[in-house]
Every structure is written in structure tokens, then in C-alpha cells.
XYZ file of C-alpha atoms in Angstrom:
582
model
C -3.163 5.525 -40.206
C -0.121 6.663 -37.707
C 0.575 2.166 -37.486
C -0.468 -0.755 -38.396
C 1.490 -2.466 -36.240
C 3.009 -1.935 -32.538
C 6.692 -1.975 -32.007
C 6.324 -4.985 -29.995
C 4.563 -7.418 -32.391
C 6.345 -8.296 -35.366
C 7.963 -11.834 -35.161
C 9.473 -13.725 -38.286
C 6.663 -14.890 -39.387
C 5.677 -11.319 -40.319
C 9.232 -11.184 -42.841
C 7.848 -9.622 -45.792
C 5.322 -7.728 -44.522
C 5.236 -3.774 -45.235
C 4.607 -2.033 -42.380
C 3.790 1.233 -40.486
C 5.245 2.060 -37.203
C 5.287 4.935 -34.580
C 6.787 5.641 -31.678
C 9.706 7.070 -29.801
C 13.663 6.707 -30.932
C 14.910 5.085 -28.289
C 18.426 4.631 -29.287
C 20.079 5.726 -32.505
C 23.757 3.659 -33.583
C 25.570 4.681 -36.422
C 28.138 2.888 -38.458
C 28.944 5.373 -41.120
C 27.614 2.929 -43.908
C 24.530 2.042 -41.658
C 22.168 3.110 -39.188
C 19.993 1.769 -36.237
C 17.367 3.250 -34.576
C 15.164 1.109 -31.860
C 12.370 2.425 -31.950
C 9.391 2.073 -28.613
C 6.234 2.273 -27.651
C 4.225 0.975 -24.991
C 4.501 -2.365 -26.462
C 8.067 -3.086 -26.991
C 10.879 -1.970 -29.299
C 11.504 -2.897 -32.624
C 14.692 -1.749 -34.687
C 14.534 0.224 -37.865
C 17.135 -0.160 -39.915
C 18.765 2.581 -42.728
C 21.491 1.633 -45.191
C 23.286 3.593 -47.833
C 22.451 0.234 -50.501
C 19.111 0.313 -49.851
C 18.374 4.013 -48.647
C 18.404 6.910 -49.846
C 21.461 8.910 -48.862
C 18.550 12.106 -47.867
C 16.884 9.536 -45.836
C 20.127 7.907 -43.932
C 20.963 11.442 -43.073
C 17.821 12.138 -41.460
C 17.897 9.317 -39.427
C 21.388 10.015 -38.159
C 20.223 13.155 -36.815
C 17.123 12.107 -34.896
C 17.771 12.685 -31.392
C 16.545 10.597 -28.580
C 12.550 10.813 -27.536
C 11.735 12.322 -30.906
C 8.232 10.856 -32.130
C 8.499 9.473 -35.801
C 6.443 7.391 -38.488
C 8.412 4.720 -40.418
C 7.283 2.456 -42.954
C 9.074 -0.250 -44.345
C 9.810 -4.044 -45.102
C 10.419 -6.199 -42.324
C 13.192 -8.501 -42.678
C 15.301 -11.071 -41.571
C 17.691 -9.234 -38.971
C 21.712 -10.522 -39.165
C 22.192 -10.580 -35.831
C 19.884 -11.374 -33.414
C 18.750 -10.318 -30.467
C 17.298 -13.282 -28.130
C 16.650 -10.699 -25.205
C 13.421 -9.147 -26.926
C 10.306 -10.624 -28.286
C 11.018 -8.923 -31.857
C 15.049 -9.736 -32.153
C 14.578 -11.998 -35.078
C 13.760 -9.029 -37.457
C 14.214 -5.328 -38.194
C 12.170 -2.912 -40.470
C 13.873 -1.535 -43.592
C 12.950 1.662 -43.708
C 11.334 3.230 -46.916
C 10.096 6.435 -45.758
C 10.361 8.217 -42.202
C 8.110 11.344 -40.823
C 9.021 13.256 -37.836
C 6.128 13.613 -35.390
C 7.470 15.627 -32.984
C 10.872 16.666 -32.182
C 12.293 16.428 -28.454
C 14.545 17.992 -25.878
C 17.058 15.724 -24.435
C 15.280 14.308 -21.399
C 16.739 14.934 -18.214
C 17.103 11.569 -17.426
C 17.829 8.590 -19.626
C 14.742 6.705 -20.449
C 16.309 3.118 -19.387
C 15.372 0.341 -16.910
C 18.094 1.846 -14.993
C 17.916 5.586 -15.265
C 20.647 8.140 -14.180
C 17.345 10.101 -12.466
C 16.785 10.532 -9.097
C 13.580 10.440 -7.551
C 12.947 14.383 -7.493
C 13.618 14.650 -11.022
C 11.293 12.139 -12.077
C 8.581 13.333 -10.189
C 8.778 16.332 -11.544
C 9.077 14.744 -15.282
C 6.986 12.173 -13.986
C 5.237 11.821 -17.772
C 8.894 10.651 -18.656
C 9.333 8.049 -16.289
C 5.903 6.654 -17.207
C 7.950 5.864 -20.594
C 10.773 3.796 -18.350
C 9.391 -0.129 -18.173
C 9.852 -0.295 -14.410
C 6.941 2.476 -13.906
C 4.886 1.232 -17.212
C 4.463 -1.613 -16.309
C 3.532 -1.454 -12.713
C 0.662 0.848 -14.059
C -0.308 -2.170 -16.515
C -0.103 -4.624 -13.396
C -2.783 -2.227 -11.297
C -4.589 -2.144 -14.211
C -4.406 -6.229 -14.400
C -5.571 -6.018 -10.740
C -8.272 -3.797 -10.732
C -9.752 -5.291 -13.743
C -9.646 -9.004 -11.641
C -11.337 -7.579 -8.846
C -14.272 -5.554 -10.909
C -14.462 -9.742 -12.942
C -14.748 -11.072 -9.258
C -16.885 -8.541 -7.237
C -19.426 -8.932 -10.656
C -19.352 -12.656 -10.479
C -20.878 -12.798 -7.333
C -23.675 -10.178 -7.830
C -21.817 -6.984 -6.687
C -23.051 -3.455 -8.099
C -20.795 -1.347 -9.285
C -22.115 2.168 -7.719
C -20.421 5.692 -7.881
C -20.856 7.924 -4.719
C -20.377 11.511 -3.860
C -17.076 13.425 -3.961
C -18.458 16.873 -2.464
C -20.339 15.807 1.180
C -20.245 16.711 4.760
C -17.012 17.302 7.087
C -17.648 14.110 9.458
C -15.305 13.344 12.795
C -13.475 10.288 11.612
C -10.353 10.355 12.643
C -8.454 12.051 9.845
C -8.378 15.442 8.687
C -10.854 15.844 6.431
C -9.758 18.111 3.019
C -12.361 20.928 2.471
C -13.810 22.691 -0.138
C -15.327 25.884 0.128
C -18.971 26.180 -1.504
C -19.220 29.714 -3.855
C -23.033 29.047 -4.030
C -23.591 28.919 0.034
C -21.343 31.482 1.862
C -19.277 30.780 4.478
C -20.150 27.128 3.862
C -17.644 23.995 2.741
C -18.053 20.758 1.304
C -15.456 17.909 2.884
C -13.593 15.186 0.614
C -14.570 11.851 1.367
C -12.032 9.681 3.745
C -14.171 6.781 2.469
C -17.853 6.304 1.519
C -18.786 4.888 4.733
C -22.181 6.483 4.990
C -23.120 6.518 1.530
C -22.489 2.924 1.330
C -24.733 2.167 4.194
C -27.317 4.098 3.361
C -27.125 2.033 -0.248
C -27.867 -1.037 1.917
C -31.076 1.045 3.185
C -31.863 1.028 -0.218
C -31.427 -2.244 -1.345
C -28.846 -2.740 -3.119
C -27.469 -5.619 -1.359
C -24.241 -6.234 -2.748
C -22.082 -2.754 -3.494
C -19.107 -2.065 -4.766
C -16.294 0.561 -5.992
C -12.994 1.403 -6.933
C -13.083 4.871 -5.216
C -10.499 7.703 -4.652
C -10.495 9.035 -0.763
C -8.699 11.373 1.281
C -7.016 11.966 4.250
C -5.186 15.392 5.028
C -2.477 13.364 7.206
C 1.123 13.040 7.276
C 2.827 10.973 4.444
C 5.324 8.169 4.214
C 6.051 5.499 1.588
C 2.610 3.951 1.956
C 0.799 6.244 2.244
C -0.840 9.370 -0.075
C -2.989 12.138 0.315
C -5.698 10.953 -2.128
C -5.607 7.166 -2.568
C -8.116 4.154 -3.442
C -10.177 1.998 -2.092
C -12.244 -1.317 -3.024
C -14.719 -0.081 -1.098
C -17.605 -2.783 -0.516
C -20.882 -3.367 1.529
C -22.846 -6.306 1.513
C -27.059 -6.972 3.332
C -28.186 -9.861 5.348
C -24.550 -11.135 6.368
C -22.870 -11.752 9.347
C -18.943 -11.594 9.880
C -18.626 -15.152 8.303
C -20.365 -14.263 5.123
C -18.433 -11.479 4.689
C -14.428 -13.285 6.069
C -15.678 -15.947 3.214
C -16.220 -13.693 0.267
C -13.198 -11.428 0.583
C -11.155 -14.709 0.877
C -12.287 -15.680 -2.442
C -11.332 -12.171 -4.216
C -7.994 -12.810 -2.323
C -7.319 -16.188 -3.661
C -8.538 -14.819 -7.085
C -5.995 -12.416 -6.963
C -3.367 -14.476 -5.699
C -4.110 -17.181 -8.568
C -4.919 -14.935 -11.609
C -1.957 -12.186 -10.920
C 0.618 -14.404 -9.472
C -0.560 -18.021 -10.072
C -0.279 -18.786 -6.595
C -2.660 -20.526 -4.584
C -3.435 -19.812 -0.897
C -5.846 -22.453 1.099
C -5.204 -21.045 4.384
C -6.294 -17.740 5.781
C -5.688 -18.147 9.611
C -7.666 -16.080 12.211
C -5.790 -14.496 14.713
C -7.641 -12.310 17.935
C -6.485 -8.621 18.033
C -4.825 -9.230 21.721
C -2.943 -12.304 20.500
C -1.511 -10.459 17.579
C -0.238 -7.511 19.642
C 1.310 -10.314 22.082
C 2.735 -12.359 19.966
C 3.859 -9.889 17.365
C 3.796 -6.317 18.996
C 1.001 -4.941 16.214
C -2.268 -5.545 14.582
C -0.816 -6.379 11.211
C 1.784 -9.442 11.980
C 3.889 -10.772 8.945
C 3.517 -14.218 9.542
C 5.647 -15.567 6.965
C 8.971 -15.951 9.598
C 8.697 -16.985 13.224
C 10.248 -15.008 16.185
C 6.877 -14.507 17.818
C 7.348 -12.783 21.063
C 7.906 -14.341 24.459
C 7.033 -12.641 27.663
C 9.870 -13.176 30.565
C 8.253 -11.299 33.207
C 7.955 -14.727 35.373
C 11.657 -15.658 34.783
C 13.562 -12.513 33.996
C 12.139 -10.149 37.179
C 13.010 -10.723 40.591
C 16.777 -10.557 40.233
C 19.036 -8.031 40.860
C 18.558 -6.783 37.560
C 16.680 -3.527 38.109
C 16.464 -2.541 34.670
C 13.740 -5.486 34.139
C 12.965 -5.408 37.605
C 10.925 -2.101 37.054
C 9.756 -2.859 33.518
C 6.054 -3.033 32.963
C 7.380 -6.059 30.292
C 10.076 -8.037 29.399
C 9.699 -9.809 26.356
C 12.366 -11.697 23.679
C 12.318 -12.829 20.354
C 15.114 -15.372 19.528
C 16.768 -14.545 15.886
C 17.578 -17.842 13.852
C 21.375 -18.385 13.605
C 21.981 -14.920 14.892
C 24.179 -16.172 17.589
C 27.161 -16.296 14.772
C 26.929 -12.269 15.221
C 29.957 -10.899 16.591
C 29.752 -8.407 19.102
C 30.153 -5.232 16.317
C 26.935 -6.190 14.544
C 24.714 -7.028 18.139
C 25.783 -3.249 18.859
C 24.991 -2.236 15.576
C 21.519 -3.759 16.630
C 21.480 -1.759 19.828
C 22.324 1.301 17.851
C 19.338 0.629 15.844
C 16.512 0.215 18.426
C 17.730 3.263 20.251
C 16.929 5.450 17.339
C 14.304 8.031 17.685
C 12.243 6.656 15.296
C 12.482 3.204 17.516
C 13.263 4.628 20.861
C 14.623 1.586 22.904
C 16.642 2.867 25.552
C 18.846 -0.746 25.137
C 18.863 -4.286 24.508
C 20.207 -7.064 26.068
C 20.909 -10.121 24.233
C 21.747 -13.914 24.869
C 23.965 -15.566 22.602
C 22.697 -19.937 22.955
C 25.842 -21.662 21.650
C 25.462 -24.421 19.528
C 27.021 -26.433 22.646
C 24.007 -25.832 25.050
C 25.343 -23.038 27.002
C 24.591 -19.160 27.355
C 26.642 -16.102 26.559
C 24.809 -13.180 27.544
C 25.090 -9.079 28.183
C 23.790 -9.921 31.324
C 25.615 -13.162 32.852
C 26.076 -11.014 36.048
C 22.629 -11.516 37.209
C 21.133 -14.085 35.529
C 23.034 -18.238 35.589
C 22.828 -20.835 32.646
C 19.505 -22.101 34.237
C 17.906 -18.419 33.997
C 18.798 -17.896 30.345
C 17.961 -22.112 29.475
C 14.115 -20.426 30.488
C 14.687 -17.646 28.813
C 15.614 -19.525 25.357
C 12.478 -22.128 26.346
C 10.012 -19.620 26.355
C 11.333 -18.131 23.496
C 11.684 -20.787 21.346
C 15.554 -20.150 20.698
C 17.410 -23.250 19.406
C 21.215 -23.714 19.480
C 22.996 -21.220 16.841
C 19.671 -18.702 17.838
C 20.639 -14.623 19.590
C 17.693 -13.756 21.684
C 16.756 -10.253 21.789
C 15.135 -8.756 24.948
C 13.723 -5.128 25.424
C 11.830 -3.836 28.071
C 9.857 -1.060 29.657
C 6.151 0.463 28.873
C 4.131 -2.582 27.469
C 2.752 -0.826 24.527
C 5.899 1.126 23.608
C 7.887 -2.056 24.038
C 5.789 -4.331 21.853
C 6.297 -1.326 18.851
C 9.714 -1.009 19.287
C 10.386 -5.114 19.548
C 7.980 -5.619 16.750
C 9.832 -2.822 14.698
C 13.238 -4.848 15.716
C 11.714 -8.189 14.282
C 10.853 -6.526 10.934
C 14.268 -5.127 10.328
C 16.188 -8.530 11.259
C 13.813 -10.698 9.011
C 14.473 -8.128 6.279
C 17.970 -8.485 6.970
C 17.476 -12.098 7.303
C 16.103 -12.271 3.421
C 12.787 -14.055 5.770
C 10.502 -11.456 3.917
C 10.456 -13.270 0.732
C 7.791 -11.248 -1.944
C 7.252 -14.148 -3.368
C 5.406 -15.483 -0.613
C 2.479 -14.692 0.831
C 1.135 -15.095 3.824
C -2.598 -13.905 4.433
C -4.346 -13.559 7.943
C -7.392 -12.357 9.158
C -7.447 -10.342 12.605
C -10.134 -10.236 14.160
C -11.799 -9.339 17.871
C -10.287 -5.500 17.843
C -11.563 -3.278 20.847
C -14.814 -1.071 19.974
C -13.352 1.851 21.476
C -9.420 3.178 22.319
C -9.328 5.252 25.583
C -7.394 8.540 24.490
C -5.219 9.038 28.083
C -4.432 12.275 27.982
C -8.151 13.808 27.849
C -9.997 10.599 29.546
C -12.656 10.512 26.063
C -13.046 6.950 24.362
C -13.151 6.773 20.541
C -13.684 5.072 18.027
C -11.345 2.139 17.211
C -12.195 1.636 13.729
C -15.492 4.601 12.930
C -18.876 5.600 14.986
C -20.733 3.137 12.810
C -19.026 -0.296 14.107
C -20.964 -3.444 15.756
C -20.154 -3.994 19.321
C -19.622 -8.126 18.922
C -22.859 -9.920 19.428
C -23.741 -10.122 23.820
C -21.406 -7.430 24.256
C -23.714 -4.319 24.230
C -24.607 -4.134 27.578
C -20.524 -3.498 28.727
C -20.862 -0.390 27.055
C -22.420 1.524 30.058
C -19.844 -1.026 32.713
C -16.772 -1.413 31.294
C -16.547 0.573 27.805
C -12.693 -0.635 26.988
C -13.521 -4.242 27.299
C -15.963 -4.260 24.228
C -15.138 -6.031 21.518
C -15.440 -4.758 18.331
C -17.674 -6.867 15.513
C -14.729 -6.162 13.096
C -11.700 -7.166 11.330
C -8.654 -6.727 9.126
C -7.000 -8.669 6.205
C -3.329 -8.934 6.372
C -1.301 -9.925 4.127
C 2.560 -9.992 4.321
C 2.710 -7.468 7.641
C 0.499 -5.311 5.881
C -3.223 -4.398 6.142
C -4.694 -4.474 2.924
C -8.498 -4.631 3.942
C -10.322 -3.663 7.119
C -14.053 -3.722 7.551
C -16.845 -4.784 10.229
C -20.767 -5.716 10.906
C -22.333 -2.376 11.405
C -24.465 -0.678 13.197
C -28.129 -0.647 11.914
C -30.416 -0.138 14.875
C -31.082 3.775 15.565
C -31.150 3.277 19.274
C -27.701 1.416 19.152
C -26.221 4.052 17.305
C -27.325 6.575 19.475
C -25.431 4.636 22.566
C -22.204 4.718 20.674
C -22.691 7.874 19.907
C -23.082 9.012 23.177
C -20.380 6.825 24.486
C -18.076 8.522 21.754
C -18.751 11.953 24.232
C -21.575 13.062 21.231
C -24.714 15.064 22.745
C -27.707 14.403 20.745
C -28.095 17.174 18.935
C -24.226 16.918 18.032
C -24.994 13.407 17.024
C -28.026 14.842 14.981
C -26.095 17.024 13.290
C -23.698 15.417 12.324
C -25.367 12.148 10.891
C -29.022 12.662 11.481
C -29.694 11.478 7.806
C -28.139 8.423 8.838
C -30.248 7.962 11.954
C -33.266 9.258 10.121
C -32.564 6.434 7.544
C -32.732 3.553 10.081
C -36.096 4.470 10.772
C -36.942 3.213 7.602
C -36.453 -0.861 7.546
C -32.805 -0.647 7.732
C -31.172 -4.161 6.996
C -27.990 -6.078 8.804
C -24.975 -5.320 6.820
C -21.251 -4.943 6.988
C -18.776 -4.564 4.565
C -14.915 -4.515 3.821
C -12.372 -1.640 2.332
C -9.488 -2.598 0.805
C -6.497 -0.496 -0.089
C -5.805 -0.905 -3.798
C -2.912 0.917 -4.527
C -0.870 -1.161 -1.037
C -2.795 -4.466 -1.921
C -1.102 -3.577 -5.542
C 1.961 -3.159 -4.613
C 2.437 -6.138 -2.282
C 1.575 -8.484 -5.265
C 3.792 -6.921 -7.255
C 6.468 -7.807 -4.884
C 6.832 -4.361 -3.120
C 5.689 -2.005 -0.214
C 6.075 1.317 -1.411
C 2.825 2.496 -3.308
C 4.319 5.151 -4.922
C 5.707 3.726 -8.120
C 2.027 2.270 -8.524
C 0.465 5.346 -8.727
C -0.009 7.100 -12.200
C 0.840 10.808 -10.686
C 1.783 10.396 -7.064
C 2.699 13.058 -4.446
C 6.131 13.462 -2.619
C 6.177 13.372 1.430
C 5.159 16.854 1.799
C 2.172 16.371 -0.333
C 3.287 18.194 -3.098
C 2.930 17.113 -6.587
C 6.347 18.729 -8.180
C 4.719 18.054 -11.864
C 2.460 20.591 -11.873
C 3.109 22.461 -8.824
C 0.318 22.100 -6.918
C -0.865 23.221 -4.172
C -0.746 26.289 -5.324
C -1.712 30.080 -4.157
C -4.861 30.962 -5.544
C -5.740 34.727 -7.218
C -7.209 37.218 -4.973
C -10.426 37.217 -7.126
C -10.874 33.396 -6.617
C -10.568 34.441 -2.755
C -13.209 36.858 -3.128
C -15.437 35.073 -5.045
C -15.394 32.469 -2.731
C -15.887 34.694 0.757
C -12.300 33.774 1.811
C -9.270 35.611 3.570
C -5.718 34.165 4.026
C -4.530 34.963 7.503
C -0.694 33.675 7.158
């Protein structure tokens, strides 16, 4: 027996006690006549303690010369400890240490394994097994695993089957690259990773099994960024016989699970907001809607002028900025600065300063009089002690980059609280997104979407007004689910299909087992995907995944651990019917 005990689970009442621990030395402190050594594990730290009245002198010596990391075995008395420690669960005691075994010796670590390491984020990637030791990282693996076992107690609860689906299936156009495989056993032939289980999950509904679910890895060979990771997972779910209300209802209730069991917070209210109102009023399809400053168009009351910079805009749109108007005229450039990044790509702002006395101080008081900017602070909703910020130009790319200027000032602001959250359903998305440099529609969501119900018969009129039978769960500005009522009629499919620029034997190709399979009694279903490692890391108060993932990849998709990917040996190549051509 390596322990009877964990190093975070002796209390007083355990004084007395002989015990066996093992674990890691996490500190060693040496007084000459006495030493300390915390010692951790997953659990906690407990400190042994070594004196020369009750040691042995051969035994105080070894423990002065453990070094930090080494893995040891101690056994001992627990006692009362002098001087307590109220910051740790076991600070009323200490183990008196009888006899001590070495494990495993260590190198010093390249990093100190602390709360707040000397390491920088390279390093501990590439010792990532390290940092797992550090709380901050343990125990954001322990809260996904709190997570994921809530959702597999909810999903069951309501009659969801837990089913595993292929990780080796066909290349399929859905938007992403696709990762391939090559096959050894079929030459010249390659299996695709899965973006999602889309099909498979469908054709599960086929089969009957009404209510599916899984925790399943995907992948997408796309570019990276904080949130986002070349292999990730999904709560991937499907449910028979439902409509979008049946399905809105059920993923509400995992949500307010969540919410309740991992953060003891209960949401009522999941508000429904259209697709076109959320781009208008926010500038995106995922609006945090835990701060104000929704968007006001100025078009009407801003155009018209002699202000030709808004007088050719496509839009002209403000959000006002609670008690921003203190800002002196350093920080609203700083702002400027900031939206005419590259990454934002404003090519200004002008801004309207509404004094707490009722008048207007703006960049532009040479074209537009107190009366002008009193419309300007009406439609926005600016108060007294409020800066409105205007941008304008291309409607699309202005909505981004104003949306993009709302996040940063709430964040500056302190408005995106992570102890709040703010759920939202959107909902009414268009079927199809007309790609303007080649003329082609495609898919807004995947080929396998629900036009809304009546709306069929635009598809062969007026293709970009369809609405798509679909929707997204937001939470906090982020998207943490996305699903829709799908497609289940061959004939349908065939339409989108076509409408998606497929020929029919492309379309057969491609997913003929799926159109094969709704020959055969195919039921109405729709389902939901939600994105466990983001929905994780929003309830634990963050936004970047990363730190939530056991063994993540950097930005270039490398994992810096083991070195992967990697070149593979000319016989693999072979073996496989491949040939590099760098």
C-alpha cells in the first residue's frame, strides 16, 4: 500500500493516527534542528515534519536533501502542529515522520510548480505534464470533469442514449477543412476526421434511437486562436418527433442544470432574439447581453449634411458608452487608435461628448448643431455623463468593427462580469449565405438544415430570403450550442442540394447513403451541438479554452510536448502509396 491516506485529508480529528502518505515534495525548510517538507498530491498538501528529538539523525539528513518534485513514501504519526496554518484544509496537523522511501528522484523543473509560476506559456506547453501539477490547470481539468459528468446525469435523466460514432468516415464539403487519413488497405484512398457526427447522428434517428447523445472529439483543419483548437469536443445531440420548441426547451434545462449544479446560479430567462435583430442591434450573431450599448442607426439624422464622410456611408450607426464622456481627449484617441487597427479596420471615429449639463461636445460640431447631436444621443440612448461612438461605412464591415469596439469598452468598463451570465437563444438565421465573389449560395449552418416551415417554395424565387429552421445558444457573447430541425424528406434534400450548386450525381456521391436512408421511414428530428471545452470555460469564469484542455495545441497547431506533427519515415510513405512534393 503506496497510502492510506491523501495529502489533503487529515484534519485533527485524525491526531494519533499512523499513517502512509505519497506524493511530491513540494517545499523543503530547514532549521538546522528541524525540518519541513509539504508534501502534494492531487488532493492537497500536508506537511511532514523531521526532528533531531524524535528522528533519527540518518533520516533528518535524508530529508534535507530531497529536492523539489521528488516522489516519496512517508509514514508517520500525525500530530498536533505548533503553528498553524488557517490557509489549508490540513493546517491543524503535521505527520511525524517514522520512515521515508524515495520513489523517484527529480530534475529541478523548469518552472516552479506554484499558483503563480515563473513559466511562460511556451515552456509549459512543452512541460505541459508539469503544469498539470500547478492548481490553476488541475483544477480546471477537475471542473470539466464536474461538467461533463452533469451533462452525461442530465442528458440520461431525460432518456438520452449515450452512442459512440465513427472516427475514420468520408471527406464531406462542410465548410472546414476536413483532416485526412490515408487508407494502407485501399490505395490511393483516405478516410476524413469527423468535423462533427452530423450524418451519423441522423441516420441514428433513422434507426430509432430517438434521443442521442455524446461527448465527442471533432476536427477542423482551420486557423487557431484562443478559442479555438484543432481537435475539440462536442455535446453532440439529436432528438425524433420534435419541433424547434421541443428541442429550445430541453437544452434550456441542461443549461439551467449547469448553471445551478456548477455555479449555484439560477437563470429563468432565456430570451429569443431573430438573427437580423442581433446583427442590428449588436453587430454579430452571438450578442453579450449582459451590458447595454445596443446599436443605433443615424442614417435618418446624421446624412444629408455637409458631412461627406457619413454622407457616402452605406451606415452610420452609434453606441453611447456609460459615463464615458469623463474621457479626456488622450484616451477618445486612444479609442480611435484602436478601431483603426488592422485587426478592426475603422478608418475613424467620431464621437459626441453629452455633458452632464444637456449640451453636446463633439469631433464634428462643424456640421452638425446641439439639435443634430440631442437626436443623435435619443436614438442612441445616451444619457448625460454618456460618449457616443459613431463609425461608418460598408454595413457589414461596420457592424464587426462597432461590435468589436463595444466588446473592448465593456471589458474596459469591468461590464463583462464572469460571474454573470446572461443566456440567449438566436434564432431565424438565413438558410443560405451568398458567397460574392463567385455568385454560389451555401450553406449557412450545413446541407442538412430545415428551411423554416412555409418557406420552401422561396428557394427557387428568392434563395437569400429563406430562413433557416435553426438556432444558436449564447451565452455571455459566446456561442456555446448551435443546432436546427433537419432535413428528412429525400426530395427536400435533393432541392438544397441542388441549390447548394450540387449535380445529382455529386449529391449522390457524396451522401447517397443519407438519401438512400430517407427512403426508409425517416422520422422529423433536429438536434443541438454544444461546444464543451468553450461552454467549460465560460462557467469557469473565462474565454480562453486552452487551460481547459488536458494537452492542448499552440496557434500553429503544434503540440510542443511531444512534437507533433511530425515527418514521417520514408517506409511509412511507401507503405502507404504516398509522395511528399515540398
Amino acid at each position: 500500500m503506496y497510502r492510506s491516506n491523501t495529502c489533503g485529508a487529515l484534519r485533527a480529528s485524525d491526531i494519533g493516527s499512523e499513517v502512509i502518505l505519497s506524493g511530491w515534495v513540494h517545499k523543503v525548510r530547514d532549521k538546522g534542528f528541524v525540518a519541513w517538507i509539504d508534501l502534494r498530491d492531487r488532493y492537497g498538501i500536508t506537511q511532514l515534519v523531521f526532528d533531531q528529538e524524535r528522528t533519527s539523525k540518518k533520516l533528518l539528513d535524508q530529508a534535507r536533501e530531497l529536492g523539489r518534485e521528488t516522489v516519496i513514501q512517508a509514514k508517520g504519526e500525525v500530530i498536533e502542529r505548533a503553528s498553524k496554518n488557517p490557509n489549508i484544509p490540513t493546517g491543524e496537523i503535521e505527520v511525524l515522520v517514522t520512515e521515508l522511501t524515495i520513489l523517484n528522484n527529480s530534475l529541478l523543473p523548469p518552472f516552479t510548480i506554484e499558483d503563480e509560476t515563473d513559466g511562460g506559456e511556451d515552456i509549459r506547453m512543452k512541460y505541459r505534464y508539469l503544469d498539470i501539477r500547478r492548481n490553476p490547470v488541475k483544477n480546471k481539468l477537475i471542473f470539466r470533469h464536474k461538467v461533463s459528468m452533469e451533462v452525461r446525469k442530465y442528458l440520461s435523466d431525460q432518456g438520452f442514449i449515450d452512442i459512440e460514432t465513427p472516427y475514420l468516415i468520408k471527406s464531406t464539403p462542410e465548410g472546414a477543412r476536413d483532416f485526412l487519413v490515408p487508407s494502407r488497405m485501399n490505395e490511393g484512398q483516405f478516410y476524413a476526421l469527423p468535423q462533427s457526427p452530423q450524418t451519423f447522428k441522423q441516420l441514428l434517428m433513422v434507426g430509432g434511437m430517438d434521443k442521442y447523445f455524446q461527448i465527442v472529439k471533432c476536427f477542423r483543419d482551420e486557423d487557431l486562436r484562443a478559442d479555438r483548437q484543432p481537435e475539440f469536443t462536442q455535446i453532440d445531440c439529436e432528438m425524433a418527433f420534435v419541433e424547434q420548441e421541443d428541442i429550445l426547451n430541453t437544452f434550456e434545462g441542461l443549461t439551467k442544470h449547469l448553471l445551478k449544479e456548477i455555479k449555484g446560479v439560477d437563470v429563468e430567462e432565456f430570451p429569443r432574439m431573430t438573427y437580423d435583430d442581433a446583427m442590428r442591434l449588436y453587430g454579430n450573431d452571438k450578442p453579450d447581453i449582459r451590458f447595454g450599448m445596443q446599436f443605433g442607426e443615424l442614417n435618418q439624422v446624421a446624412q444629408h449634411k455637409d458631412f461627406n464622410v457619413f454622407n457616402s456611408a452605406e451606415l452610420v450607426v452609434g453606441i453611447a458608452v456609460p459615463g464615458a464622456a469623463s474621457y479626456t481627449r488622450k484616451e477618445i484617441d486612444k479609442l480611435v487608435d484602436w478601431v483603426k487597427r488592422p485587426q478592426v479596420g475603422a478608418k475613424g471615429m467620431v464621437y459626441v461628448k453629452c455633458n452632464e449639463d444637456g449640451t453636446y461636445k463633439s469631433s464634428v460640431d462643424k456640421f452638425y448643431d446641439q439639435e443634430d447631436l440631442a437626436k443623435w444621443a435619443e436614438i442612441t440612448g445616451a444619457k448625460p455623463g454618456d460618449l457616443i461612438c459613431v463609425l461608418s461605412g460598408n454595413t457589414n464591415e461596420t457592424r464587426a468593427q462597432l461590435s468589436a469596439l463595444r466588446m473592448e469598452l465593456a471589458t474596459r468598463l469591468g461590464l463583462r462580469k464572469s460571474d454573470e451570465f446572461a443566456p440567449l437563444w438566436v434564432v431565424d438565421f438565413p438558410l443560405l449565405e451568398l458567397d460574392e465573389e463567385t455568385g454560389a449560395y451555401h450553406a449557412m449552418h450545413h446541407p442538412f438544415t430545415s428551411p423554416k416551415p412555409g418557406q420552401l417554395e422561396l428557394l427557387e424565387t428568392k434563395p437569400g430570403e429563406v430562413k433557416a429552421n435553426a438556432y444558436d445558444l449564447v451565452l455571455n457573447g459566446n456561442e456555446i450550442g448551435g443546432g436546427s430541425i433537419r432535413i428528412y424528406d429525400k426530395e427536400i434534400q435533393a432541392t438544397m442540394f441542388k441549390h447548394l450548386g450540387f449535380t445529382p450525381e455529386e449529391a449522390k456521391a457524396q451522401f447517397g447513403f443519407l438519401m438512400d436512408a430517407f427512403q426508409y421511414g425517416a422520422p422529423p428530428h433536429g438536434g443541438i451541438a454544444f461546444g464543451l471545452d468553450r461552454l467549460v470555460a465560460i462557467l469557469g469564469g473565462q474565454e480562453t479554452i486552452r487551460d481547459f484542455i488536458a494537452f492542448p495545441k499552440n496557434n500553429s497547431g503544434r503540440d510542443v510536448m511531444i512534437d507533433a506533427p511530425a515527418n514521417i519515415d520514408e517506409e511509412q510513405l511507401k507503405e502507404l502509396h504516398l509522395k511528399l512534393d515540398l
